[in-house]
Amino acid sequence: MSLSFDRSAALIAENANHVAGGVNSNFRTGMAGGPLVFQRGEGAWLIDADNNRLIDYYCGMGAMILGHTPAGVQQAVKEQVEKGILYAAQSPIEFQAARILCERIPSAERLRFGSSGSEVAQAAFRLARAATGKRIILKFEGHYHGWFDNILWSTAPAQNAAGPEEAPVLVAGSKGQDPIDAAGLDVIGWNDLGRLEARLARGDVAGVIMEPAMCNQGAIAPTAGYLEGALVACRKHGAILIFDEVITGFRLGRSGAQARFGVTPDLSIFAKAVANGFPVAAIVGRAGLLDMFATGGVLHGGTFNAQPVTMAAMVATQEALTPEQYESASKRGVRLRDGIAKILKEAGIKAQVTGFELMFHVGLGLDAPARNCRDLLKSDKALYVKFCHALLKRGVRALERGAWFVSFAHDDAVIDATLEAVRDAAKEIA
Ligand SMILES: Cc1ncc(COP(=O)(O)O)c(C=O)c1O
């Protein structure tokens, strides 16, 4: 099987006359087959402009945990649209959505809704600074918390720009970022408690933000005791600990990575899978912090916050995230993850397949599992791009940064078909 993507390529070229680059996010370019245009989704599948049926492991960059056409979510959205679209006020459906998250997420005593992960990260920084009276937000190399000027630093720094591992420097992620924004930020390596403690001891850190498992790059679990130690160190030095659960949120379990690892941060942010592809994000945390939005003089706004149609999608998504569904989807995810590792090994391709049940990472050319983003830099990216292209030609769409997102709709037949394609693609690149 060797699919062609000519119609997508023609549509992208034609529409680049209106949409810059033919895409509406820079993260939708750069793939070997070129950016694709899709007509529709069906469960684990996407149907593109060339009528190719592709098994999808982008899953909306992690958002589509129920797959592309979950009946309950679709129905809830239709019913809510009938009742109106935006009230610029409160609605019962947003209170229902809030209650569900507060019951499910250990750190969620209170919350506020927003529309994107980037945006609620900003709300977290503002709260941390207001609560502590300090300025610095401390982030970690390789962790991504949105595309805004004050945080898009050192997300995927080139080794030659990033400085020494024990004292990394901030590397801008884009031209046009205001350098003054870096003045409120600092960066260190992740998964190293000694370094974190030493940085916090300087006493100027308002908030520490991390993905509790590093998933925007790689799929790396925290080392034993790291999250617990980070919380203790933050308490000791008066900093707010913020977990970015935009990816981990509903992929490492429906109560987040914080429940899985048993560490409750001060604040956390959620987006992506919280509403299965509808633009819902949330900042949740200690009541004393979140209530600063109500009575502490800290401003939080947004025309689309808690938009009722998206809230209906969120409630229906959360209702579909049952323990039984997690259990069965996780079994299939593990079968896929371990199956890919076995096939690559048999084909003589050096690889590390690491991560979790519904989100894992394939790194070619690595001798050992990565502990942080510097380790990931040693992977053979060019070979992985070839692998993804070989998969795409065989009807499997996988992200070229190595991430695989599995949904509840990826049934056993889909996993079998994927493993078949992986076997063929591995032969092609071996
Ligand atoms: C860990 C993490 N945080 C924050 C964001 C930003 O979320 P959004 O794209 O909804 O602004 C992303 C997006 O990929 C993410 O992966």
GROMACS .gro file of C-alpha atoms and ligand atoms in nm:
model
  446
    1MET     CA    1   0.000   0.000   0.000
    2SER     CA    2   0.134   0.343  -0.090
    3LEU     CA    3  -0.116   0.623  -0.051
    4SER     CA    4  -0.084   0.955  -0.228
    5PHE     CA    5  -0.168   1.295  -0.082
    6ASP     CA    6  -0.178   1.508  -0.397
    7ARG     CA    7  -0.518   1.665  -0.336
    8SER     CA    8  -0.413   1.782   0.013
    9ALA     CA    9  -0.093   1.930  -0.132
   10ALA     CA   10  -0.290   2.114  -0.401
   11LEU     CA   11  -0.541   2.253  -0.149
   12ILE     CA   12  -0.265   2.373   0.083
   13ALA     CA   13  -0.083   2.544  -0.204
   14GLU     CA   14  -0.402   2.708  -0.332
   15ASN     CA   15  -0.519   2.827   0.010
   16ALA     CA   16  -0.181   2.963   0.111
   17ASN     CA   17  -0.308   3.265  -0.081
   18HIS     CA   18  -0.548   3.330   0.208
   19VAL     CA   19  -0.419   3.141   0.510
   20ALA     CA   20  -0.054   3.207   0.592
   21GLY     CA   21   0.133   2.894   0.493
   22GLY     CA   22  -0.199   2.715   0.433
   23VAL     CA   23  -0.218   2.627   0.806
   24ASN     CA   24  -0.351   2.795   1.119
   25SER     CA   25  -0.081   2.677   1.359
   26ASN     CA   26   0.293   2.650   1.302
   27PHE     CA   27   0.274   2.309   1.466
   28ARG     CA   28   0.077   2.183   1.164
   29THR     CA   29   0.369   2.215   0.924
   30GLY     CA   30   0.694   2.029   0.885
   31MET     CA   31   0.565   1.677   0.833
   32ALA     CA   32   0.725   1.464   0.562
   33GLY     CA   33   0.399   1.407   0.373
   34GLY     CA   34   0.318   1.780   0.387
   35PRO     CA   35   0.028   1.924   0.584
   36LEU     CA   36  -0.294   1.730   0.519
   37VAL     CA   37  -0.651   1.844   0.467
   38PHE     CA   38  -0.925   1.631   0.621
   39GLN     CA   39  -1.289   1.595   0.526
   40ARG     CA   40  -1.409   1.414   0.836
   41GLY     CA   41  -1.328   1.187   1.127
   42GLU     CA   42  -1.479   0.853   1.230
   43GLY     CA   43  -1.372   0.696   1.560
   44ALA     CA   44  -0.999   0.628   1.534
   45TRP     CA   45  -0.990   0.731   1.167
   46LEU     CA   46  -0.954   1.049   0.965
   47ILE     CA   47  -1.056   1.071   0.600
   48ASP     CA   48  -0.844   1.314   0.402
   49ALA     CA   49  -0.901   1.518   0.087
   50ASP     CA   50  -0.762   1.232  -0.126
   51ASN     CA   51  -1.018   0.997   0.035
   52ASN     CA   52  -0.745   0.814   0.224
   53ARG     CA   53  -0.863   0.655   0.550
   54LEU     CA   54  -0.587   0.713   0.803
   55ILE     CA   55  -0.562   0.564   1.151
   56ASP     CA   56  -0.497   0.874   1.359
   57TYR     CA   57  -0.241   0.890   1.640
   58TYR     CA   58  -0.225   1.270   1.651
   59CYS     CA   59  -0.572   1.254   1.810
   60GLY     CA   60  -0.604   1.632   1.791
   61MET     CA   61  -0.257   1.670   1.951
   62GLY     CA   62  -0.385   1.465   2.240
   63ALA     CA   63  -0.730   1.617   2.274
   64MET     CA   64  -0.945   1.345   2.116
   65ILE     CA   65  -0.932   1.087   2.394
   66LEU     CA   66  -1.274   0.947   2.301
   67GLY     CA   67  -1.194   0.942   1.929
   68HIS     CA   68  -1.330   1.163   1.653
   69THR     CA   69  -1.703   1.094   1.674
   70PRO     CA   70  -1.814   1.022   2.032
   71ALA     CA   71  -2.193   1.001   2.009
   72GLY     CA   72  -2.261   1.136   2.360
   73VAL     CA   73  -2.050   1.448   2.308
   74GLN     CA   74  -2.198   1.512   1.964
   75GLN     CA   75  -2.553   1.483   2.100
   76ALA     CA   76  -2.485   1.708   2.401
   77VAL     CA   77  -2.342   1.976   2.174
   78LYS     CA   78  -2.642   1.963   1.939
   79GLU     CA   79  -2.881   1.998   2.232
   80GLN     CA   80  -2.690   2.291   2.382
   81VAL     CA   81  -2.670   2.477   2.049
   82GLU     CA   82  -3.050   2.465   2.036
   83LYS     CA   83  -3.054   2.659   2.365
   84GLY     CA   84  -2.829   2.940   2.248
   85ILE     CA   85  -2.458   2.992   2.200
   86LEU     CA   86  -2.306   3.254   2.433
   87TYR     CA   87  -2.484   3.425   2.722
   88ALA     CA   88  -2.201   3.641   2.864
   89ALA     CA   89  -2.324   3.518   3.199
   90GLN     CA   90  -2.344   3.196   3.398
   91SER     CA   91  -2.529   2.880   3.300
   92PRO     CA   92  -2.611   2.560   3.493
   93ILE     CA   93  -2.398   2.353   3.255
   94GLU     CA   94  -2.077   2.534   3.357
   95PHE     CA   95  -2.152   2.474   3.726
   96GLN     CA   96  -2.206   2.107   3.650
   97ALA     CA   97  -1.874   2.099   3.459
   98ALA     CA   98  -1.697   2.270   3.750
   99ARG     CA   99  -1.838   2.027   4.007
  100ILE     CA  100  -1.712   1.730   3.802
  101LEU     CA  101  -1.355   1.863   3.786
  102CYS     CA  102  -1.353   1.961   4.153
  103GLU     CA  103  -1.465   1.610   4.245
  104ARG     CA  104  -1.215   1.440   4.016
  105ILE     CA  105  -0.895   1.644   4.042
  106PRO     CA  106  -0.718   1.631   4.382
  107SER     CA  107  -0.585   1.990   4.367
  108ALA     CA  108  -0.917   2.138   4.249
  109GLU     CA  109  -1.082   2.311   4.542
  110ARG     CA  110  -1.184   2.593   4.305
  111LEU     CA  111  -1.143   2.658   3.936
  112ARG     CA  112  -1.188   2.903   3.653
  113PHE     CA  113  -1.248   2.805   3.290
  114GLY     CA  114  -1.069   2.947   2.985
  115SER     CA  115  -1.035   2.845   2.621
  116SER     CA  116  -0.676   2.727   2.571
  117GLY     CA  117  -0.385   2.586   2.764
  118SER     CA  118  -0.166   2.884   2.672
  119GLU     CA  119  -0.419   3.120   2.823
  120VAL     CA  120  -0.476   2.945   3.156
  121ALA     CA  121  -0.098   2.913   3.201
  122GLN     CA  122  -0.094   3.294   3.202
  123ALA     CA  123  -0.362   3.297   3.471
  124ALA     CA  124  -0.146   3.064   3.682
  125PHE     CA  125   0.158   3.293   3.653
  126ARG     CA  126  -0.050   3.593   3.754
  127LEU     CA  127  -0.189   3.415   4.059
  128ALA     CA  128   0.155   3.289   4.164
  129ARG     CA  129   0.302   3.639   4.146
  130ALA     CA  130   0.006   3.799   4.322
  131ALA     CA  131   0.009   3.540   4.600
  132THR     CA  132   0.383   3.554   4.669
  133GLY     CA  133   0.477   3.909   4.577
  134LYS     CA  134   0.773   3.760   4.389
  135ARG     CA  135   0.851   3.780   4.020
  136ILE     CA  136   1.026   3.473   3.879
  137ILE     CA  137   0.844   3.187   3.710
  138LEU     CA  138   1.075   2.886   3.701
  139LYS     CA  139   1.033   2.646   3.410
  140PHE     CA  140   1.219   2.341   3.284
  141GLU     CA  141   1.403   2.278   2.962
  142GLY     CA  142   1.187   2.100   2.705
  143HIS     CA  143   0.857   2.169   2.884
  144TYR     CA  144   0.598   2.364   2.684
  145HIS     CA  145   0.332   2.584   2.840
  146GLY     CA  146   0.193   2.770   2.540
  147TRP     CA  147   0.311   3.008   2.275
  148PHE     CA  148   0.298   3.343   2.458
  149ASP     CA  149   0.602   3.569   2.481
  150ASN     CA  150   0.670   3.526   2.852
  151ILE     CA  151   0.688   3.146   2.849
  152LEU     CA  152   0.790   3.033   2.498
  153TRP     CA  153   1.151   2.990   2.603
  154SER     CA  154   1.370   2.678   2.603
  155THR     CA  155   1.089   2.451   2.484
  156ALA     CA  156   1.309   2.272   2.232
  157PRO     CA  157   1.645   2.448   2.253
  158ALA     CA  158   1.928   2.345   2.025
  159GLN     CA  159   2.215   2.203   2.228
  160ASN     CA  160   2.460   2.466   2.105
  161ALA     CA  161   2.231   2.751   2.218
  162ALA     CA  162   2.118   2.611   2.550
  163GLY     CA  163   2.432   2.655   2.762
  164PRO     CA  164   2.575   2.395   2.999
  165GLU     CA  165   2.339   2.137   3.148
  166GLU     CA  166   2.404   2.254   3.503
  167ALA     CA  167   2.333   2.619   3.413
  168PRO     CA  168   2.107   2.640   3.106
  169VAL     CA  169   2.027   2.974   2.947
  170LEU     CA  170   1.686   3.085   2.822
  171VAL     CA  171   1.647   3.031   2.448
  172ALA     CA  172   1.364   3.214   2.268
  173GLY     CA  173   1.123   2.994   2.074
  174SER     CA  174   1.037   3.253   1.810
  175LYS     CA  175   1.156   3.565   1.642
  176GLY     CA  176   0.968   3.871   1.766
  177GLN     CA  177   0.953   3.777   2.134
  178ASP     CA  178   1.009   4.070   2.367
  179PRO     CA  179   1.334   4.000   2.557
  180ILE     CA  180   1.193   4.186   2.859
  181ASP     CA  181   0.961   3.889   2.912
  182ALA     CA  182   1.258   3.670   2.991
  183ALA     CA  183   1.332   3.892   3.291
  184GLY     CA  184   1.044   3.728   3.478
  185LEU     CA  185   1.152   3.376   3.388
  186ASP     CA  186   1.427   3.129   3.462
  187VAL     CA  187   1.501   2.778   3.337
  188ILE     CA  188   1.671   2.471   3.478
  189GLY     CA  189   1.692   2.102   3.382
  190TRP     CA  190   1.399   1.879   3.487
  191ASN     CA  191   1.403   1.564   3.699
  192ASP     CA  192   1.693   1.681   3.917
  193LEU     CA  193   1.580   1.771   4.269
  194GLY     CA  194   1.916   1.904   4.384
  195ARG     CA  195   1.916   2.166   4.109
  196LEU     CA  196   1.557   2.265   4.180
  197GLU     CA  197   1.626   2.304   4.553
  198ALA     CA  198   1.936   2.512   4.484
  199ARG     CA  199   1.749   2.746   4.250
  200LEU     CA  200   1.456   2.789   4.490
  201ALA     CA  201   1.695   2.870   4.775
  202ARG     CA  202   1.769   3.204   4.609
  203GLY     CA  203   1.423   3.306   4.731
  204ASP     CA  204   1.296   3.498   4.428
  205VAL     CA  205   1.070   3.233   4.269
  206ALA     CA  206   0.695   3.301   4.263
  207GLY     CA  207   0.593   2.985   4.080
  208VAL     CA  208   0.742   2.662   3.949
  209ILE     CA  209   0.565   2.522   3.643
  210MET     CA  210   0.622   2.172   3.510
  211GLU     CA  211   0.451   1.896   3.321
  212PRO     CA  212   0.430   1.633   3.599
  213ALA     CA  213   0.533   1.381   3.335
  214MET     CA  214   0.719   1.537   3.045
  215CYS     CA  215   0.497   1.466   2.744
  216ASN     CA  216   0.521   1.761   2.509
  217GLN     CA  217   0.860   1.618   2.424
  218GLY     CA  218   0.921   1.252   2.495
  219ALA     CA  219   0.700   1.073   2.746
  220ILE     CA  220   0.913   1.082   3.057
  221ALA     CA  221   0.794   0.993   3.405
  222PRO     CA  222   0.926   1.192   3.701
  223THR     CA  223   1.204   1.011   3.887
  224ALA     CA  224   1.101   0.856   4.219
  225GLY     CA  225   1.049   1.127   4.480
  226TYR     CA  226   1.094   1.419   4.238
  227LEU     CA  227   0.739   1.557   4.249
  228GLU     CA  228   0.715   1.507   4.626
  229GLY     CA  229   1.052   1.679   4.671
  230ALA     CA  230   0.949   1.965   4.442
  231LEU     CA  231   0.639   2.027   4.654
  232VAL     CA  232   0.839   2.027   4.978
  233ALA     CA  233   1.101   2.261   4.830
  234CYS     CA  234   0.832   2.499   4.701
  235ARG     CA  235   0.668   2.510   5.045
  236LYS     CA  236   1.004   2.572   5.213
  237HIS     CA  237   1.097   2.861   4.984
  238GLY     CA  238   0.752   3.017   4.947
  239ALA     CA  239   0.690   2.929   4.580
  240ILE     CA  240   0.367   2.807   4.421
  241LEU     CA  241   0.389   2.466   4.252
  242ILE     CA  242   0.198   2.454   3.923
  243PHE     CA  243   0.137   2.131   3.733
  244ASP     CA  244   0.070   2.172   3.361
  245GLU     CA  245  -0.166   1.881   3.301
  246VAL     CA  246  -0.270   1.997   2.954
  247ILE     CA  247  -0.149   1.664   2.812
  248THR     CA  248  -0.124   1.442   3.120
  249GLY     CA  249  -0.465   1.552   3.253
  250PHE     CA  250  -0.689   1.285   3.116
  251ARG     CA  251  -0.431   1.059   2.954
  252LEU     CA  252  -0.259   0.939   3.270
  253GLY     CA  253  -0.599   0.884   3.431
  254ARG     CA  254  -0.918   1.080   3.478
  255SER     CA  255  -0.792   1.246   3.796
  256GLY     CA  256  -0.471   1.357   3.630
  257ALA     CA  257  -0.104   1.277   3.678
  258GLN     CA  258  -0.136   1.433   4.024
  259ALA     CA  259  -0.358   1.144   4.140
  260ARG     CA  260  -0.148   0.885   3.961
  261PHE     CA  261   0.174   1.008   4.125
  262GLY     CA  262   0.007   1.105   4.452
  263VAL     CA  263   0.132   1.466   4.463
  264THR     CA  264  -0.114   1.755   4.492
  265PRO     CA  265   0.023   2.087   4.360
  266ASP     CA  266  -0.104   2.434   4.454
  267LEU     CA  267  -0.235   2.506   4.104
  268SER     CA  268  -0.285   2.297   3.791
  269ILE     CA  269  -0.394   2.368   3.438
  270PHE     CA  270  -0.596   2.144   3.207
  271ALA     CA  271  -0.702   2.169   2.841
  272LYS     CA  272  -0.693   1.934   2.538
  273ALA     CA  273  -0.875   1.612   2.637
  274VAL     CA  274  -1.087   1.777   2.909
  275ALA     CA  275  -1.363   1.832   2.649
  276ASN     CA  276  -1.250   1.598   2.369
  277GLY     CA  277  -1.153   1.864   2.116
  278PHE     CA  278  -1.375   2.153   2.223
  279PRO     CA  279  -1.189   2.466   2.334
  280VAL     CA  280  -1.206   2.428   2.711
  281ALA     CA  281  -0.921   2.490   2.951
  282ALA     CA  282  -0.922   2.518   3.328
  283ILE     CA  283  -0.702   2.655   3.600
  284VAL     CA  284  -0.773   2.472   3.925
  285GLY     CA  285  -0.618   2.483   4.269
  286ARG     CA  286  -0.629   2.581   4.631
  287ALA     CA  287  -0.932   2.787   4.724
  288GLY     CA  288  -0.717   3.060   4.880
  289LEU     CA  289  -0.537   3.109   4.549
  290LEU     CA  290  -0.832   3.085   4.309
  291ASP     CA  291  -1.043   3.310   4.529
  292MET     CA  292  -0.792   3.587   4.463
  293PHE     CA  293  -0.980   3.620   4.132
  294ALA     CA  294  -1.295   3.689   4.332
  295THR     CA  295  -1.172   3.904   4.618
  296GLY     CA  296  -0.797   3.946   4.591
  297GLY     CA  297  -0.774   4.202   4.315
  298VAL     CA  298  -0.643   3.959   4.054
  299LEU     CA  299  -0.807   3.992   3.715
  300HIS     CA  300  -0.909   3.702   3.495
  301GLY     CA  301  -1.128   3.751   3.188
  302GLY     CA  302  -1.227   3.602   2.854
  303THR     CA  303  -1.532   3.643   2.631
  304PHE     CA  304  -1.545   3.271   2.559
  305ASN     CA  305  -1.473   3.142   2.912
  306ALA     CA  306  -1.720   2.863   3.002
  307GLN     CA  307  -1.897   2.900   2.669
  308PRO     CA  308  -2.206   2.679   2.717
  309VAL     CA  309  -2.164   2.462   2.407
  310THR     CA  310  -1.809   2.375   2.510
  311MET     CA  311  -1.926   2.314   2.867
  312ALA     CA  312  -2.186   2.067   2.738
  313ALA     CA  313  -1.906   1.893   2.547
  314MET     CA  314  -1.696   1.886   2.862
  315VAL     CA  315  -1.967   1.732   3.078
  316ALA     CA  316  -2.041   1.467   2.815
  317THR     CA  317  -1.669   1.394   2.773
  318GLN     CA  318  -1.617   1.354   3.145
  319GLU     CA  319  -1.920   1.125   3.168
  320ALA     CA  320  -1.767   0.903   2.899
  321LEU     CA  321  -1.431   0.880   3.081
  322THR     CA  322  -1.531   0.579   3.287
  323PRO     CA  323  -1.283   0.358   3.476
  324GLU     CA  324  -1.397   0.061   3.262
  325GLN     CA  325  -1.319   0.246   2.939
  326TYR     CA  326  -0.979   0.353   3.072
  327GLU     CA  327  -0.902  -0.004   3.165
  328SER     CA  328  -0.983  -0.155   2.827
  329ALA     CA  329  -0.830   0.129   2.621
  330SER     CA  330  -0.515   0.111   2.836
  331LYS     CA  331  -0.475  -0.259   2.760
  332ARG     CA  332  -0.490  -0.183   2.389
  333GLY     CA  333  -0.251   0.111   2.427
  334VAL     CA  334   0.002  -0.109   2.606
  335ARG     CA  335  -0.035  -0.378   2.338
  336LEU     CA  336   0.042  -0.116   2.073
  337ARG     CA  337   0.330   0.042   2.265
  338ASP     CA  338   0.498  -0.289   2.345
  339GLY     CA  339   0.421  -0.423   1.997
  340ILE     CA  340   0.600  -0.130   1.834
  341ALA     CA  341   0.902  -0.181   2.061
  342LYS     CA  342   0.917  -0.552   1.972
  343ILE     CA  343   0.885  -0.493   1.597
  344LEU     CA  344   1.158  -0.228   1.595
  345LYS     CA  345   1.386  -0.457   1.793
  346GLU     CA  346   1.326  -0.748   1.557
  347ALA     CA  347   1.399  -0.521   1.260
  348GLY     CA  348   1.734  -0.429   1.417
  349ILE     CA  349   1.635  -0.064   1.471
  350LYS     CA  350   1.769   0.080   1.796
  351ALA     CA  351   1.480   0.250   1.979
  352GLN     CA  352   1.344   0.348   2.319
  353VAL     CA  353   0.967   0.322   2.350
  354THR     CA  354   0.868   0.489   2.676
  355GLY     CA  355   0.569   0.639   2.846
  356PHE     CA  356   0.217   0.551   2.943
  357GLU     CA  357  -0.086   0.356   2.824
  358LEU     CA  358  -0.269   0.622   2.623
  359MET     CA  359   0.035   0.838   2.542
  360PHE     CA  360   0.382   0.711   2.470
  361HIS     CA  361   0.693   0.809   2.277
  362VAL     CA  362   0.914   0.634   2.027
  363GLY     CA  363   1.274   0.761   2.013
  364LEU     CA  364   1.496   0.601   1.751
  365GLY     CA  365   1.870   0.567   1.799
  366LEU     CA  366   1.860   0.612   2.178
  367ASP     CA  367   2.070   0.377   2.393
  368ALA     CA  368   1.873   0.438   2.712
  369PRO     CA  369   1.539   0.592   2.809
  370ALA     CA  370   1.561   0.972   2.809
  371ARG     CA  371   1.549   1.147   3.149
  372ASN     CA  372   1.510   1.496   3.007
  373CYS     CA  373   1.513   1.695   2.685
  374ARG     CA  374   1.892   1.691   2.646
  375ASP     CA  375   1.879   1.312   2.628
  376LEU     CA  376   1.608   1.335   2.361
  377LEU     CA  377   1.836   1.552   2.146
  378LYS     CA  378   2.046   1.239   2.090
  379SER     CA  379   1.760   1.059   1.908
  380ASP     CA  380   1.773   1.008   1.531
  381LYS     CA  381   1.503   1.255   1.425
  382ALA     CA  382   1.569   1.220   1.052
  383LEU     CA  383   1.518   0.844   1.066
  384TYR     CA  384   1.199   0.889   1.267
  385VAL     CA  385   1.061   1.129   1.006
  386LYS     CA  386   1.128   0.859   0.744
  387PHE     CA  387   0.949   0.608   0.965
  388CYS     CA  388   0.644   0.836   0.998
  389HIS     CA  389   0.637   0.893   0.625
  390ALA     CA  390   0.654   0.517   0.564
  391LEU     CA  391   0.365   0.475   0.810
  392LEU     CA  392   0.161   0.749   0.646
  393LYS     CA  393   0.192   0.584   0.306
  394ARG     CA  394   0.048   0.274   0.475
  395GLY     CA  395  -0.247   0.457   0.628
  396VAL     CA  396  -0.116   0.539   0.978
  397ARG     CA  397  -0.074   0.901   1.087
  398ALA     CA  398   0.178   0.940   1.370
  399LEU     CA  399   0.337   1.260   1.503
  400GLU     CA  400   0.690   1.318   1.385
  401ARG     CA  401   0.810   1.430   1.726
  402GLY     CA  402   0.765   1.070   1.841
  403ALA     CA  403   0.443   1.101   2.042
  404TRP     CA  404   0.159   0.850   2.002
  405PHE     CA  405  -0.187   0.939   2.136
  406VAL     CA  406  -0.428   0.646   2.167
  407SER     CA  407  -0.804   0.701   2.204
  408PHE     CA  408  -1.084   0.488   2.344
  409ALA     CA  409  -1.193   0.435   1.980
  410HIS     CA  410  -0.868   0.257   1.887
  411ASP     CA  411  -1.013  -0.094   1.909
  412ASP     CA  412  -0.827  -0.423   1.868
  413ALA     CA  413  -0.874  -0.429   1.490
  414VAL     CA  414  -0.724  -0.079   1.466
  415ILE     CA  415  -0.428  -0.181   1.683
  416ASP     CA  416  -0.372  -0.492   1.467
  417ALA     CA  417  -0.383  -0.286   1.147
  418THR     CA  418  -0.139  -0.036   1.299
  419LEU     CA  419   0.108  -0.306   1.403
  420GLU     CA  420   0.092  -0.449   1.050
  421ALA     CA  421   0.181  -0.108   0.907
  422VAL     CA  422   0.457  -0.064   1.167
  423ARG     CA  423   0.607  -0.398   1.061
  424ASP     CA  424   0.618  -0.291   0.694
  425ALA     CA  425   0.742   0.060   0.770
  426ALA     CA  426   1.018  -0.078   0.993
  427LYS     CA  427   1.135  -0.301   0.706
  428GLU     CA  428   1.143   0.002   0.478
  429ILE     CA  429   1.365   0.210   0.707
  430ALA     CA  430   1.580  -0.071   0.853
  431LIG     C1  431   0.185   2.064   2.812
  431LIG     C2  432   0.117   2.173   2.736
  431LIG     N1  433   0.087   2.288   2.797
  431LIG     C3  434   0.025   2.389   2.735
  431LIG     C4  435  -0.009   2.378   2.602
  431LIG     C5  436  -0.077   2.492   2.533
  431LIG     O1  437  -0.211   2.460   2.510
  431LIG     P1  438  -0.293   2.528   2.390
  431LIG     O2  439  -0.235   2.477   2.263
  431LIG     O3  440  -0.434   2.483   2.416
  431LIG     O4  441  -0.278   2.675   2.405
  431LIG     C6  442   0.019   2.261   2.533
  431LIG     C7  443  -0.014   2.247   2.391
  431LIG     O5  444   0.030   2.160   2.320
  431LIG     C8  445   0.085   2.155   2.601
  431LIG     O6  446   0.117   2.041   2.540
   0.00000   0.00000   0.00000
